[in-house]
PDB file of C-alpha atoms in Angstrom:
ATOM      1  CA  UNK A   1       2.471   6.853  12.573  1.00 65.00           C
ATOM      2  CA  UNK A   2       2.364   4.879  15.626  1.00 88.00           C
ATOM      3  CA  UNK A   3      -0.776   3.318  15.189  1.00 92.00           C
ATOM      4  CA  UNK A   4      -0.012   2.849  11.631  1.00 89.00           C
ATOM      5  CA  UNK A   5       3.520   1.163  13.060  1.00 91.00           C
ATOM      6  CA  UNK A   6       1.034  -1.020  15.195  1.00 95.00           C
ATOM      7  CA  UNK A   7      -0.819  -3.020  13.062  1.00 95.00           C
ATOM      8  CA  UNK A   8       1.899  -3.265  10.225  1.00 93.00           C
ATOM      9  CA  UNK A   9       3.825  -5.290  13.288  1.00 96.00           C
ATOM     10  CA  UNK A  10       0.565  -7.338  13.586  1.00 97.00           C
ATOM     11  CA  UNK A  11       0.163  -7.926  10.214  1.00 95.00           C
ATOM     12  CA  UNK A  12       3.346  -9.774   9.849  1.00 96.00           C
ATOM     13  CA  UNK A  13       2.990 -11.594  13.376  1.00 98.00           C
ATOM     14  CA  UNK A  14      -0.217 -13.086  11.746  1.00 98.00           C
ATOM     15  CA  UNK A  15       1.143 -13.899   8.709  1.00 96.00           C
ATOM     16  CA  UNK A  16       4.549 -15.120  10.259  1.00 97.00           C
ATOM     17  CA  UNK A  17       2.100 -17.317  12.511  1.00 98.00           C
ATOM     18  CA  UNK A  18       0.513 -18.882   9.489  1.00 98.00           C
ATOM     19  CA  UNK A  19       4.013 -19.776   7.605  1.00 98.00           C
ATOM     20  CA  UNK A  20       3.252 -16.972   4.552  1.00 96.00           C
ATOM     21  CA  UNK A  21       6.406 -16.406   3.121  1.00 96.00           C
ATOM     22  CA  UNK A  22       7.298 -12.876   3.086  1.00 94.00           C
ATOM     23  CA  UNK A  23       7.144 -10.120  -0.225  1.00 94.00           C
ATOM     24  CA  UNK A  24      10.341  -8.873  -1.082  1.00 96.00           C
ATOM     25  CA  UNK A  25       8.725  -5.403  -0.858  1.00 94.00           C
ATOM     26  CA  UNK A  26       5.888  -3.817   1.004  1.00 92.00           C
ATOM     27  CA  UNK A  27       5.561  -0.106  -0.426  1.00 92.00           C
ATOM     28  CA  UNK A  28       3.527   2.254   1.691  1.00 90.00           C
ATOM     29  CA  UNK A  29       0.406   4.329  -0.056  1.00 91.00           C
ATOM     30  CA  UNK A  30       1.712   7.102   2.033  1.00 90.00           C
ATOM     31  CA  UNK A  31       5.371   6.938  -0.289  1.00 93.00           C
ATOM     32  CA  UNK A  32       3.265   6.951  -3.110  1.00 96.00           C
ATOM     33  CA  UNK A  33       0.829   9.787  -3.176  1.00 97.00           C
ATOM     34  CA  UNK A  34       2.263  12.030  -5.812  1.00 97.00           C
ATOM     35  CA  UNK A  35       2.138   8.763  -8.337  1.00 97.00           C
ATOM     36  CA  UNK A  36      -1.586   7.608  -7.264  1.00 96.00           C
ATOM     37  CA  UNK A  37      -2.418  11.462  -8.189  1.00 97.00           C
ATOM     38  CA  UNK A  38      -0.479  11.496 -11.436  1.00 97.00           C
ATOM     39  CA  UNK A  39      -2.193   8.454 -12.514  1.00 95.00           C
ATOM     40  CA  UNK A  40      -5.872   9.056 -11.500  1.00 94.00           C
ATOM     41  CA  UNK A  41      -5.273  12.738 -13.415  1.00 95.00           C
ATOM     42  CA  UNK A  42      -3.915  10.216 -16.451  1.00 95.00           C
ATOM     43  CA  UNK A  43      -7.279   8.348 -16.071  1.00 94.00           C
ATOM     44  CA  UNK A  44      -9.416  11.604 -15.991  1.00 94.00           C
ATOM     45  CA  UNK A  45      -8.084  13.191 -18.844  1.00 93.00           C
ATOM     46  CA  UNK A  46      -8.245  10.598 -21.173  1.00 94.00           C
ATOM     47  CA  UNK A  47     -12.078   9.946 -19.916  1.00 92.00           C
ATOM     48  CA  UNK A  48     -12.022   6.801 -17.975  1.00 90.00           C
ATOM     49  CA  UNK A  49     -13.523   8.366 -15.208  1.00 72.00           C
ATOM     50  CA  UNK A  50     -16.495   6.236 -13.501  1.00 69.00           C
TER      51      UNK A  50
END
């Protein structure tokens, strides 16, 4: 997670360089992996599938 620690850091130094103001939430994918799966299987079975 280092390198994924690494780039979140630069990510906000950019943005903090450019006067963006800040979310007031920034979930991770990796948190989230259980509800992408649920909802791509939601997708599947009622055919919207590409």
């Amino acid at each position: 997670m280092e390198l994924a620690a690494k780039y979140t850091k630069n990510y906000f130094d950019d943005f903090d360089g450019l006067n963006v103001k800040r979310a007031t939430k920034y979930p991770k994918a990796t948190e989230h992996i259980e509800d992408m799966q649920n909802l791509i299987s939601n997708l599947v079975d009622k055919n919207m599938r590409m």
